Amino acid sequence: MKLPLALAAVSSLVTASTFSQHAPLKPRIIVLTDITQASWEPDDMQSMVHLFASADLFEIEALIATSGWSIPPEPLGPNHIRDVIESYRSDLPNLMKRSNQTAFQKSENQQKIGYWPSPEYLESIIRNGYPERGIGSIGDGKDTDGSNFIIDLVDEVDERPIYVGVWGGANVLAQSIWDVRRTRSEAELSAFLSKLRVYAITDQDRDQGAPYTNSSQFWMRKTFPELFYISSESAWVAYGRTIRDTYWDSHYVTEIQGKGALGKKYPKWRYIAEGDSPCFAYVWPGLNDPEDPRQSSFAGKFSWELTPDNVTTTWTDSSPQTAVWSKESVTSLLPYHINDFIARMDWAAKGAGNRNPVAVLQGKGGFSPVVLKARPGDVVGLSAEGSRDEDGDSLTFDWYHDEGAGGYYGYLSLEGKETPNLSLRIPRNASRTKIHIISRVVDNGTPPLASFRRAIISVN
């Protein structure tokens, strides 16, 4: 996202010592949020605090206030986004110490992982969507500064896809697509759609219980089956309910709320906790490749199947079996995700805390999966040697199989699964599948933090 010239002029250059100049670029994300005051529906504000406490991991391209299931006293809540940014502003000097960052880039376009954006940048990307929900909210004369901004962002010369997190309703995105279809050729429309990746917290562009046909999200799924679209039906529920029922009193009240200005802004749950955080947890670097929804992630695991509307097919976790896999993915990984949040809030409050270990796989740093080739019967060695902890903490290692992610279901004998070096024999029945092995590296800091890497073994 290009910073306005007037804003860029007041920003300083980041010196080479602030954070790794070899770090990869962040994933690009757009947030569509039906945020309200905390007394009405607090989960969006909770997720916004979590997002800003993790802003060194994501290139946040737009913060768009939208409609959603609930109708608060004010239809759109950009002022609540600004309120959280002000809390972020207060904590930012402490958060920047986590990456040894001392200033801001002259242009905050194409940020690298480890870079904390300026509050001025975040304020500059706030937009409004349409203040009503439903399919009637798109069409002639329904464009907004939010829908036009999405078009501008997709049109930027940048090869990275844009992950659109739909925390509320998505009619502002639907309007963008509607305008592009109306004004451009089929090839140009196809190119536009090819850059979008949607992760939607169910279908909120309608009254609760109303027919799906009332929703612009149904229209997008039905009209553009080629659109990369994840309809999260089970993962977000597992994420929010598990925090509420299992971790709230033991972790959130004592370790999140009240820490720094962001912690003071973090409200108590009313219905569910952080129901929208899976939208950005899905693109959290390291664990999964967000281009493949079949992989286990902090935000679930998805199959290409019929959605609850019984008409459209997309990536979802609504069927009984996929729902089980998706919930297991969330609940098994959530303790690591929560510890990461707690450590970030330590930095927000004190300017000090634990940091995640640096996970190395097959001698390669970074966050991308490492791809290997093998044949049935081969013995494959995987190594996490070279992994380190910048705080000097000791490390433990473990490896596990992300079953089914690449088409292989079944037992794998993992030798050395609690050491830096793993050995496994490729089963005879694994031909023409991909076996996904996860390396998890955990430090012994307070709280213990994990980093993940994924090996994908393509079996000929």
Tab-separated table of C-alpha atoms in Angstrom:
chain	number	residue	atom	x	y	z
A	1	MET	CA	0.000	0.000	0.000
A	2	LYS	CA	1.454	3.348	-1.011
A	3	LEU	CA	1.640	5.954	1.754
A	4	PRO	CA	0.252	9.410	0.838
A	5	LEU	CA	3.093	11.804	-0.029
A	6	ALA	CA	2.291	14.197	2.796
A	7	LEU	CA	2.483	11.356	5.289
A	8	ALA	CA	5.590	9.822	3.782
A	9	ALA	CA	7.392	13.122	4.156
A	10	VAL	CA	7.153	13.014	7.945
A	11	SER	CA	8.321	9.417	8.258
A	12	SER	CA	11.939	8.495	8.808
A	13	LEU	CA	14.053	5.872	7.134
A	14	VAL	CA	14.601	2.611	8.980
A	15	THR	CA	18.273	1.858	9.337
A	16	ALA	CA	19.666	-1.515	8.380
A	17	SER	CA	20.124	-2.432	12.042
A	18	THR	CA	16.449	-2.186	12.995
A	19	PHE	CA	15.262	-5.529	11.708
A	20	SER	CA	16.502	-8.132	9.267
A	21	GLN	CA	16.782	-6.689	5.787
A	22	HIS	CA	16.720	-10.302	4.574
A	23	ALA	CA	13.269	-10.925	6.041
A	24	PRO	CA	10.556	-11.818	3.538
A	25	LEU	CA	7.775	-9.419	2.670
A	26	LYS	CA	4.684	-9.596	4.836
A	27	PRO	CA	1.442	-11.107	3.537
A	28	ARG	CA	-0.978	-8.391	2.378
A	29	ILE	CA	-4.278	-8.271	4.261
A	30	ILE	CA	-7.485	-6.253	4.106
A	31	VAL	CA	-9.747	-6.145	7.167
A	32	LEU	CA	-13.522	-5.830	6.765
A	33	THR	CA	-14.861	-5.281	10.279
A	34	ASP	CA	-18.293	-4.632	11.763
A	35	ILE	CA	-16.567	-3.277	14.875
A	36	THR	CA	-18.798	-1.602	17.469
A	37	GLN	CA	-18.454	-0.235	20.958
A	38	ALA	CA	-17.349	-2.947	23.373
A	39	SER	CA	-20.666	-2.971	25.233
A	40	TRP	CA	-22.516	-4.057	22.101
A	41	GLU	CA	-20.426	-6.779	20.447
A	42	PRO	CA	-16.839	-6.783	21.737
A	43	ASP	CA	-15.206	-9.556	19.712
A	44	ASP	CA	-14.148	-7.297	16.803
A	45	MET	CA	-12.403	-4.949	19.218
A	46	GLN	CA	-10.687	-7.935	20.843
A	47	SER	CA	-9.477	-9.138	17.449
A	48	MET	CA	-8.360	-5.626	16.477
A	49	VAL	CA	-6.178	-5.427	19.605
A	50	HIS	CA	-4.699	-8.840	18.793
A	51	LEU	CA	-4.055	-7.770	15.193
A	52	PHE	CA	-2.258	-4.559	16.165
A	53	ALA	CA	-0.192	-6.424	18.757
A	54	SER	CA	0.912	-8.618	15.823
A	55	ALA	CA	1.248	-5.845	13.238
A	56	ASP	CA	4.896	-6.729	12.572
A	57	LEU	CA	3.681	-9.849	10.752
A	58	PHE	CA	1.114	-8.425	8.324
A	59	GLU	CA	1.045	-5.680	5.736
A	60	ILE	CA	-2.322	-4.256	6.712
A	61	GLU	CA	-3.548	-2.617	3.504
A	62	ALA	CA	-7.023	-1.472	4.539
A	63	LEU	CA	-9.192	-1.236	7.643
A	64	ILE	CA	-12.755	-0.975	6.346
A	65	ALA	CA	-15.743	-0.474	8.635
A	66	THR	CA	-18.638	-2.583	7.350
A	67	SER	CA	-22.117	-3.771	8.209
A	68	GLY	CA	-22.647	-7.173	9.796
A	69	TRP	CA	-25.117	-9.391	11.625
A	70	SER	CA	-25.631	-7.026	14.520
A	71	ILE	CA	-27.002	-3.515	14.076
A	72	PRO	CA	-25.442	-1.250	16.727
A	73	PRO	CA	-26.626	2.266	17.520
A	74	GLU	CA	-24.203	3.571	14.863
A	75	PRO	CA	-24.172	1.488	11.641
A	76	LEU	CA	-20.430	1.764	10.947
A	77	GLY	CA	-17.622	2.038	13.464
A	78	PRO	CA	-14.471	3.623	11.988
A	79	ASN	CA	-14.126	5.662	15.192
A	80	HIS	CA	-13.606	2.424	17.117
A	81	ILE	CA	-10.772	1.458	14.761
A	82	ARG	CA	-9.171	4.834	15.475
A	83	ASP	CA	-9.539	4.265	19.207
A	84	VAL	CA	-7.546	1.024	19.003
A	85	ILE	CA	-4.926	2.748	16.845
A	86	GLU	CA	-4.490	5.330	19.602
A	87	SER	CA	-3.794	2.526	22.066
A	88	TYR	CA	-1.351	1.048	19.556
A	89	ARG	CA	0.319	4.463	19.307
A	90	SER	CA	0.894	4.478	23.062
A	91	ASP	CA	2.418	0.992	23.116
A	92	LEU	CA	4.339	1.248	19.854
A	93	PRO	CA	7.673	2.433	21.323
A	94	ASN	CA	7.686	-0.722	23.446
A	95	LEU	CA	6.523	-3.008	20.642
A	96	MET	CA	9.238	-1.708	18.310
A	97	LYS	CA	11.867	-2.927	20.767
A	98	ARG	CA	10.803	-6.466	19.895
A	99	SER	CA	12.343	-5.959	16.430
A	100	ASN	CA	14.997	-3.411	17.485
A	101	GLN	CA	13.160	-0.925	15.268
A	102	THR	CA	13.987	2.720	15.907
A	103	ALA	CA	12.074	4.605	13.184
A	104	PHE	CA	9.607	4.250	10.319
A	105	GLN	CA	10.180	3.717	6.635
A	106	LYS	CA	10.017	6.723	4.352
A	107	SER	CA	7.455	4.762	2.374
A	108	GLU	CA	5.498	2.062	4.165
A	109	ASN	CA	4.834	0.212	0.957
A	110	GLN	CA	6.030	-3.416	0.813
A	111	GLN	CA	6.812	-3.962	4.481
A	112	LYS	CA	9.011	-6.821	5.609
A	113	ILE	CA	8.191	-9.186	8.445
A	114	GLY	CA	9.394	-7.603	11.672
A	115	TYR	CA	8.399	-4.049	10.733
A	116	TRP	CA	5.905	-2.175	12.916
A	117	PRO	CA	3.838	0.294	10.853
A	118	SER	CA	3.329	3.854	12.018
A	119	PRO	CA	-0.003	4.923	13.530
A	120	GLU	CA	-0.254	7.555	10.793
A	121	TYR	CA	-0.068	4.834	8.174
A	122	LEU	CA	-2.813	2.829	9.880
A	123	GLU	CA	-5.016	5.909	10.178
A	124	SER	CA	-4.524	6.623	6.478
A	125	ILE	CA	-6.002	3.280	5.416
A	126	ILE	CA	-9.321	3.495	7.300
A	127	ARG	CA	-12.326	3.496	4.983
A	128	ASN	CA	-16.095	2.953	5.170
A	129	GLY	CA	-18.181	0.355	3.417
A	130	TYR	CA	-21.925	0.448	2.777
A	131	PRO	CA	-23.949	1.025	5.980
A	132	GLU	CA	-26.591	-1.605	5.220
A	133	ARG	CA	-26.313	-5.334	4.657
A	134	GLY	CA	-27.609	-7.700	2.009
A	135	ILE	CA	-27.608	-8.164	-1.744
A	136	GLY	CA	-29.450	-4.862	-2.089
A	137	SER	CA	-26.299	-3.121	-0.862
A	138	ILE	CA	-24.467	-3.646	-4.166
A	139	GLY	CA	-25.162	-2.189	-7.596
A	140	ASP	CA	-25.323	1.188	-9.339
A	141	GLY	CA	-24.569	4.035	-6.968
A	142	LYS	CA	-23.598	1.701	-4.111
A	143	ASP	CA	-19.849	2.189	-4.402
A	144	THR	CA	-18.067	3.607	-1.349
A	145	ASP	CA	-14.606	4.829	-0.508
A	146	GLY	CA	-14.053	1.333	0.855
A	147	SER	CA	-15.048	-0.516	-2.321
A	148	ASN	CA	-13.037	1.891	-4.484
A	149	PHE	CA	-10.020	1.491	-2.197
A	150	ILE	CA	-10.114	-2.292	-2.589
A	151	ILE	CA	-9.994	-1.860	-6.371
A	152	ASP	CA	-7.012	0.485	-6.074
A	153	LEU	CA	-5.152	-1.983	-3.853
A	154	VAL	CA	-5.736	-4.955	-6.140
A	155	ASP	CA	-4.626	-2.850	-9.120
A	156	GLU	CA	-1.257	-2.055	-7.523
A	157	VAL	CA	1.754	-3.594	-9.229
A	158	ASP	CA	2.492	-6.244	-6.624
A	159	GLU	CA	2.651	-9.987	-7.225
A	160	ARG	CA	1.515	-10.837	-3.712
A	161	PRO	CA	-2.127	-11.884	-3.327
A	162	ILE	CA	-4.388	-9.929	-1.003
A	163	TYR	CA	-6.040	-11.836	1.844
A	164	VAL	CA	-9.404	-10.278	2.647
A	165	GLY	CA	-10.514	-11.074	6.184
A	166	VAL	CA	-14.287	-10.774	6.445
A	167	TRP	CA	-15.007	-10.114	10.128
A	168	GLY	CA	-18.544	-8.897	9.390
A	169	GLY	CA	-20.327	-8.561	6.062
A	170	ALA	CA	-18.539	-8.528	2.705
A	171	ASN	CA	-20.804	-6.374	0.541
A	172	VAL	CA	-18.009	-3.787	0.205
A	173	LEU	CA	-15.879	-6.458	-1.477
A	174	ALA	CA	-18.839	-7.613	-3.568
A	175	GLN	CA	-19.326	-4.016	-4.752
A	176	SER	CA	-15.676	-3.858	-5.822
A	177	ILE	CA	-16.118	-6.994	-7.900
A	178	TRP	CA	-19.442	-5.736	-9.260
A	179	ASP	CA	-17.810	-2.481	-10.433
A	180	VAL	CA	-14.867	-4.274	-12.029
A	181	ARG	CA	-17.188	-6.644	-13.872
A	182	ARG	CA	-19.227	-3.675	-15.125
A	183	THR	CA	-16.289	-1.590	-16.340
A	184	ARG	CA	-13.664	-4.096	-17.507
A	185	SER	CA	-13.238	-6.990	-19.901
A	186	GLU	CA	-13.648	-10.622	-18.860
A	187	ALA	CA	-9.875	-11.074	-18.924
A	188	GLU	CA	-9.387	-8.047	-16.695
A	189	LEU	CA	-12.067	-9.285	-14.311
A	190	SER	CA	-10.359	-12.668	-14.168
A	191	ALA	CA	-7.021	-11.014	-13.384
A	192	PHE	CA	-8.658	-8.967	-10.641
A	193	LEU	CA	-10.278	-12.003	-9.017
A	194	SER	CA	-7.045	-13.992	-9.240
A	195	LYS	CA	-5.352	-11.667	-6.719
A	196	LEU	CA	-8.056	-12.011	-4.061
A	197	ARG	CA	-8.096	-14.557	-1.223
A	198	VAL	CA	-11.179	-14.387	0.994
A	199	TYR	CA	-11.454	-15.806	4.525
A	200	ALA	CA	-14.997	-15.155	5.762
A	201	ILE	CA	-16.341	-15.715	9.265
A	202	THR	CA	-19.492	-17.517	8.081
A	203	ASP	CA	-21.972	-15.423	6.014
A	204	GLN	CA	-22.907	-12.245	7.877
A	205	ASP	CA	-24.252	-10.131	5.017
A	206	ARG	CA	-27.835	-10.990	5.973
A	207	ASP	CA	-30.085	-11.082	9.002
A	208	GLN	CA	-29.313	-14.026	11.252
A	209	GLY	CA	-31.427	-16.929	10.047
A	210	ALA	CA	-32.388	-15.187	6.786
A	211	PRO	CA	-31.991	-17.035	3.460
A	212	TYR	CA	-28.462	-17.087	2.082
A	213	THR	CA	-29.801	-15.702	-1.181
A	214	ASN	CA	-30.245	-12.387	0.656
A	215	SER	CA	-26.458	-12.100	0.974
A	216	SER	CA	-23.913	-10.556	-1.381
A	217	GLN	CA	-21.520	-13.257	-0.187
A	218	PHE	CA	-23.815	-15.904	-1.645
A	219	TRP	CA	-23.802	-13.862	-4.869
A	220	MET	CA	-19.976	-13.881	-4.953
A	221	ARG	CA	-19.751	-17.620	-4.313
A	222	LYS	CA	-22.391	-18.461	-6.917
A	223	THR	CA	-21.378	-15.972	-9.610
A	224	PHE	CA	-17.597	-16.353	-9.326
A	225	PRO	CA	-16.787	-19.979	-8.452
A	226	GLU	CA	-13.161	-19.302	-9.401
A	227	LEU	CA	-12.829	-16.809	-6.534
A	228	PHE	CA	-10.571	-18.137	-3.761
A	229	TYR	CA	-13.084	-18.154	-0.921
A	230	ILE	CA	-12.950	-19.817	2.493
A	231	SER	CA	-16.212	-19.953	4.401
A	232	SER	CA	-15.238	-20.633	8.008
A	233	GLU	CA	-18.213	-22.296	9.678
A	234	SER	CA	-16.582	-24.373	12.440
A	235	ALA	CA	-13.056	-23.041	13.026
A	236	TRP	CA	-14.075	-19.588	14.247
A	237	VAL	CA	-16.556	-21.097	16.694
A	238	ALA	CA	-13.921	-23.475	18.078
A	239	TYR	CA	-11.428	-20.606	18.357
A	240	GLY	CA	-13.760	-18.234	20.204
A	241	ARG	CA	-15.500	-20.745	22.435
A	242	THR	CA	-12.260	-22.421	23.493
A	243	ILE	CA	-10.801	-19.086	24.575
A	244	ARG	CA	-14.019	-18.202	26.395
A	245	ASP	CA	-14.552	-21.538	28.109
A	246	THR	CA	-10.987	-22.768	28.711
A	247	TYR	CA	-8.475	-19.921	28.688
A	248	TRP	CA	-10.317	-16.738	29.627
A	249	ASP	CA	-9.908	-16.691	33.417
A	250	SER	CA	-6.529	-18.431	33.438
A	251	HIS	CA	-4.857	-16.480	30.641
A	252	TYR	CA	-6.798	-13.508	29.278
A	253	VAL	CA	-7.896	-11.826	32.508
A	254	THR	CA	-4.426	-12.060	34.027
A	255	GLU	CA	-2.100	-11.951	31.022
A	256	ILE	CA	-3.893	-9.915	28.308
A	257	GLN	CA	-6.328	-7.449	29.837
A	258	GLY	CA	-4.728	-4.408	31.411
A	259	LYS	CA	-1.282	-4.886	29.876
A	260	GLY	CA	-0.274	-1.653	28.209
A	261	ALA	CA	-2.730	0.631	26.469
A	262	LEU	CA	-3.797	-2.187	24.136
A	263	GLY	CA	-4.512	-4.479	27.074
A	264	LYS	CA	-6.602	-1.770	28.718
A	265	LYS	CA	-8.592	-1.545	25.472
A	266	TYR	CA	-9.195	-5.315	25.354
A	267	PRO	CA	-12.819	-5.910	26.499
A	268	LYS	CA	-14.456	-8.865	28.187
A	269	TRP	CA	-16.298	-11.252	25.900
A	270	ARG	CA	-20.062	-11.039	25.601
A	271	TYR	CA	-20.989	-13.892	23.263
A	272	ILE	CA	-17.707	-15.343	22.036
A	273	ALA	CA	-14.073	-14.293	22.370
A	274	GLU	CA	-12.051	-13.055	19.386
A	275	GLY	CA	-14.404	-14.607	16.865
A	276	ASP	CA	-12.688	-12.787	13.993
A	277	SER	CA	-9.027	-13.466	14.761
A	278	PRO	CA	-8.951	-16.580	12.531
A	279	CYS	CA	-9.039	-14.199	9.544
A	280	PHE	CA	-5.448	-13.103	10.181
A	281	ALA	CA	-4.379	-16.234	12.064
A	282	TYR	CA	-4.899	-18.068	8.763
A	283	VAL	CA	-1.996	-16.174	7.170
A	284	TRP	CA	0.279	-16.332	10.229
A	285	PRO	CA	3.751	-17.015	8.778
A	286	GLY	CA	5.344	-20.433	9.140
A	287	LEU	CA	2.783	-23.079	9.998
A	288	ASN	CA	0.766	-23.290	6.798
A	289	ASP	CA	0.844	-22.088	3.224
A	290	PRO	CA	-2.369	-20.034	3.014
A	291	GLU	CA	-2.607	-20.850	-0.682
A	292	ASP	CA	-3.668	-24.376	0.326
A	293	PRO	CA	-6.709	-24.443	2.660
A	294	ARG	CA	-6.338	-28.206	3.186
A	295	GLN	CA	-3.379	-27.610	5.497
A	296	SER	CA	-3.871	-27.390	9.243
A	297	SER	CA	-3.542	-23.845	10.528
A	298	PHE	CA	-4.277	-21.691	13.564
A	299	ALA	CA	-7.535	-20.879	11.746
A	300	GLY	CA	-8.733	-24.344	10.797
A	301	LYS	CA	-8.534	-26.872	8.007
A	302	PHE	CA	-10.843	-26.849	4.994
A	303	SER	CA	-12.196	-29.038	2.215
A	304	TRP	CA	-13.722	-28.212	-1.146
A	305	GLU	CA	-17.355	-28.979	-0.438
A	306	LEU	CA	-20.932	-27.776	-0.366
A	307	THR	CA	-21.525	-24.780	1.892
A	308	PRO	CA	-24.471	-24.496	4.307
A	309	ASP	CA	-26.500	-22.701	1.617
A	310	ASN	CA	-26.745	-26.110	-0.179
A	311	VAL	CA	-26.081	-24.380	-3.506
A	312	THR	CA	-22.498	-23.138	-3.665
A	313	THR	CA	-19.279	-25.110	-3.347
A	314	THR	CA	-16.110	-23.580	-1.954
A	315	TRP	CA	-13.441	-24.129	0.702
A	316	THR	CA	-15.286	-24.663	3.960
A	317	ASP	CA	-15.423	-26.740	7.144
A	318	SER	CA	-19.165	-27.258	7.335
A	319	SER	CA	-19.444	-31.004	6.727
A	320	PRO	CA	-19.282	-33.193	9.857
A	321	GLN	CA	-15.890	-34.730	9.058
A	322	THR	CA	-14.191	-31.516	7.963
A	323	ALA	CA	-15.642	-29.746	10.994
A	324	VAL	CA	-13.924	-32.291	13.250
A	325	TRP	CA	-10.574	-31.813	11.479
A	326	SER	CA	-10.906	-28.037	11.513
A	327	LYS	CA	-11.812	-27.829	15.198
A	328	GLU	CA	-8.961	-30.188	16.107
A	329	SER	CA	-6.559	-27.994	14.157
A	330	VAL	CA	-7.674	-24.911	16.076
A	331	THR	CA	-7.859	-26.369	19.566
A	332	SER	CA	-4.561	-28.275	19.353
A	333	LEU	CA	-2.656	-25.179	18.203
A	334	LEU	CA	-4.452	-22.533	20.226
A	335	PRO	CA	-2.201	-22.800	23.330
A	336	TYR	CA	0.807	-21.795	21.217
A	337	HIS	CA	-1.140	-18.951	19.608
A	338	ILE	CA	-2.279	-17.669	23.010
A	339	ASN	CA	1.252	-17.764	24.413
A	340	ASP	CA	2.404	-15.704	21.446
A	341	PHE	CA	-0.289	-13.114	22.207
A	342	ILE	CA	0.667	-13.021	25.898
A	343	ALA	CA	4.328	-12.431	25.039
A	344	ARG	CA	3.393	-9.624	22.657
A	345	MET	CA	1.347	-7.956	25.375
A	346	ASP	CA	4.386	-8.204	27.663
A	347	TRP	CA	6.313	-6.218	25.060
A	348	ALA	CA	3.451	-3.722	24.757
A	349	ALA	CA	3.463	-3.111	28.504
A	350	LYS	CA	7.161	-3.329	29.385
A	351	GLY	CA	9.210	-3.119	26.199
A	352	ALA	CA	10.640	-6.530	27.057
A	353	GLY	CA	9.528	-10.144	26.881
A	354	ASN	CA	10.035	-13.440	25.161
A	355	ARG	CA	10.461	-13.795	21.408
A	356	ASN	CA	9.776	-16.766	19.170
A	357	PRO	CA	12.669	-19.032	18.259
A	358	VAL	CA	14.021	-18.921	14.720
A	359	ALA	CA	13.014	-22.199	13.059
A	360	VAL	CA	15.295	-23.619	10.380
A	361	LEU	CA	14.290	-26.536	8.167
A	362	GLN	CA	16.728	-28.393	5.904
A	363	GLY	CA	19.156	-25.536	6.416
A	364	LYS	CA	16.641	-22.973	5.181
A	365	GLY	CA	15.338	-20.040	7.166
A	366	GLY	CA	12.204	-18.055	6.474
A	367	PHE	CA	8.631	-19.224	6.663
A	368	SER	CA	7.866	-20.976	3.370
A	369	PRO	CA	7.313	-24.736	3.186
A	370	VAL	CA	10.286	-26.839	2.136
A	371	VAL	CA	9.422	-29.246	-0.699
A	372	LEU	CA	11.190	-32.574	-1.177
A	373	LYS	CA	10.715	-35.493	-3.567
A	374	ALA	CA	10.710	-39.179	-2.667
A	375	ARG	CA	9.477	-42.582	-3.785
A	376	PRO	CA	7.576	-45.233	-1.840
A	377	GLY	CA	10.008	-47.114	0.383
A	378	ASP	CA	12.539	-44.284	0.543
A	379	VAL	CA	13.889	-43.134	3.890
A	380	VAL	CA	13.666	-39.353	4.167
A	381	GLY	CA	15.613	-37.292	6.663
A	382	LEU	CA	14.389	-33.934	7.918
A	383	SER	CA	16.499	-31.595	10.005
A	384	ALA	CA	15.786	-28.579	12.196
A	385	GLU	CA	19.494	-28.102	12.900
A	386	GLY	CA	20.441	-24.452	12.921
A	387	SER	CA	17.288	-23.367	14.726
A	388	ARG	CA	18.127	-20.863	17.429
A	389	ASP	CA	16.678	-18.569	20.047
A	390	GLU	CA	17.731	-14.922	20.031
A	391	ASP	CA	17.022	-14.641	23.757
A	392	GLY	CA	19.354	-17.533	24.573
A	393	ASP	CA	16.577	-19.885	25.673
A	394	SER	CA	17.007	-23.621	25.283
A	395	LEU	CA	14.936	-25.348	22.599
A	396	THR	CA	12.925	-28.520	22.346
A	397	PHE	CA	11.850	-30.122	19.077
A	398	ASP	CA	8.988	-32.254	17.933
A	399	TRP	CA	7.598	-33.372	14.591
A	400	TYR	CA	4.140	-34.479	13.543
A	401	HIS	CA	2.162	-35.482	10.469
A	402	ASP	CA	-0.518	-33.129	9.143
A	403	GLU	CA	-2.652	-36.045	8.079
A	404	GLY	CA	-4.592	-35.687	4.840
A	405	ALA	CA	-3.219	-32.270	3.919
A	406	GLY	CA	-1.588	-33.697	0.804
A	407	GLY	CA	-3.857	-36.660	0.238
A	408	TYR	CA	-2.111	-39.219	2.454
A	409	TYR	CA	-4.027	-40.689	5.363
A	410	GLY	CA	-2.436	-43.335	7.489
A	411	TYR	CA	0.253	-44.248	9.969
A	412	LEU	CA	3.780	-42.892	9.627
A	413	SER	CA	6.723	-44.145	11.654
A	414	LEU	CA	8.560	-40.990	12.761
A	415	GLU	CA	11.969	-41.804	14.235
A	416	GLY	CA	13.592	-39.106	16.326
A	417	LYS	CA	10.355	-37.130	16.543
A	418	GLU	CA	11.518	-35.319	19.690
A	419	THR	CA	14.975	-34.434	18.374
A	420	PRO	CA	16.235	-31.915	15.802
A	421	ASN	CA	16.567	-34.711	13.223
A	422	LEU	CA	13.687	-36.829	11.969
A	423	SER	CA	13.725	-39.954	9.840
A	424	LEU	CA	10.705	-41.524	8.184
A	425	ARG	CA	10.147	-44.251	5.645
A	426	ILE	CA	7.681	-43.407	2.875
A	427	PRO	CA	4.835	-45.981	2.963
A	428	ARG	CA	4.300	-48.170	-0.070
A	429	ASN	CA	0.717	-46.937	-0.428
A	430	ALA	CA	1.687	-43.246	-0.500
A	431	SER	CA	2.335	-43.058	-4.240
A	432	ARG	CA	1.058	-39.869	-5.910
A	433	THR	CA	0.356	-38.128	-2.632
A	434	LYS	CA	2.107	-35.440	-0.652
A	435	ILE	CA	3.087	-36.052	2.941
A	436	HIS	CA	3.101	-32.963	5.157
A	437	ILE	CA	5.399	-32.997	8.196
A	438	ILE	CA	5.427	-30.137	10.710
A	439	SER	CA	8.499	-29.123	12.675
A	440	ARG	CA	7.666	-27.420	15.959
A	441	VAL	CA	10.465	-25.642	17.821
A	442	VAL	CA	9.642	-24.459	21.363
A	443	ASP	CA	11.759	-22.367	23.720
A	444	ASN	CA	11.718	-22.428	27.522
A	445	GLY	CA	11.069	-18.721	27.970
A	446	THR	CA	8.134	-17.132	29.800
A	447	PRO	CA	5.735	-17.927	28.315
A	448	PRO	CA	7.181	-20.730	26.163
A	449	LEU	CA	6.935	-19.748	22.493
A	450	ALA	CA	6.832	-21.937	19.402
A	451	SER	CA	7.784	-21.521	15.778
A	452	PHE	CA	6.600	-23.860	13.049
A	453	ARG	CA	7.891	-24.990	9.663
A	454	ARG	CA	6.309	-27.314	7.130
A	455	ALA	CA	7.990	-29.961	4.973
A	456	ILE	CA	6.041	-31.257	1.985
A	457	ILE	CA	7.261	-34.577	0.615
A	458	SER	CA	5.987	-35.174	-2.910
A	459	VAL	CA	5.819	-38.939	-3.449
A	460	ASN	CA	6.233	-40.075	-7.066
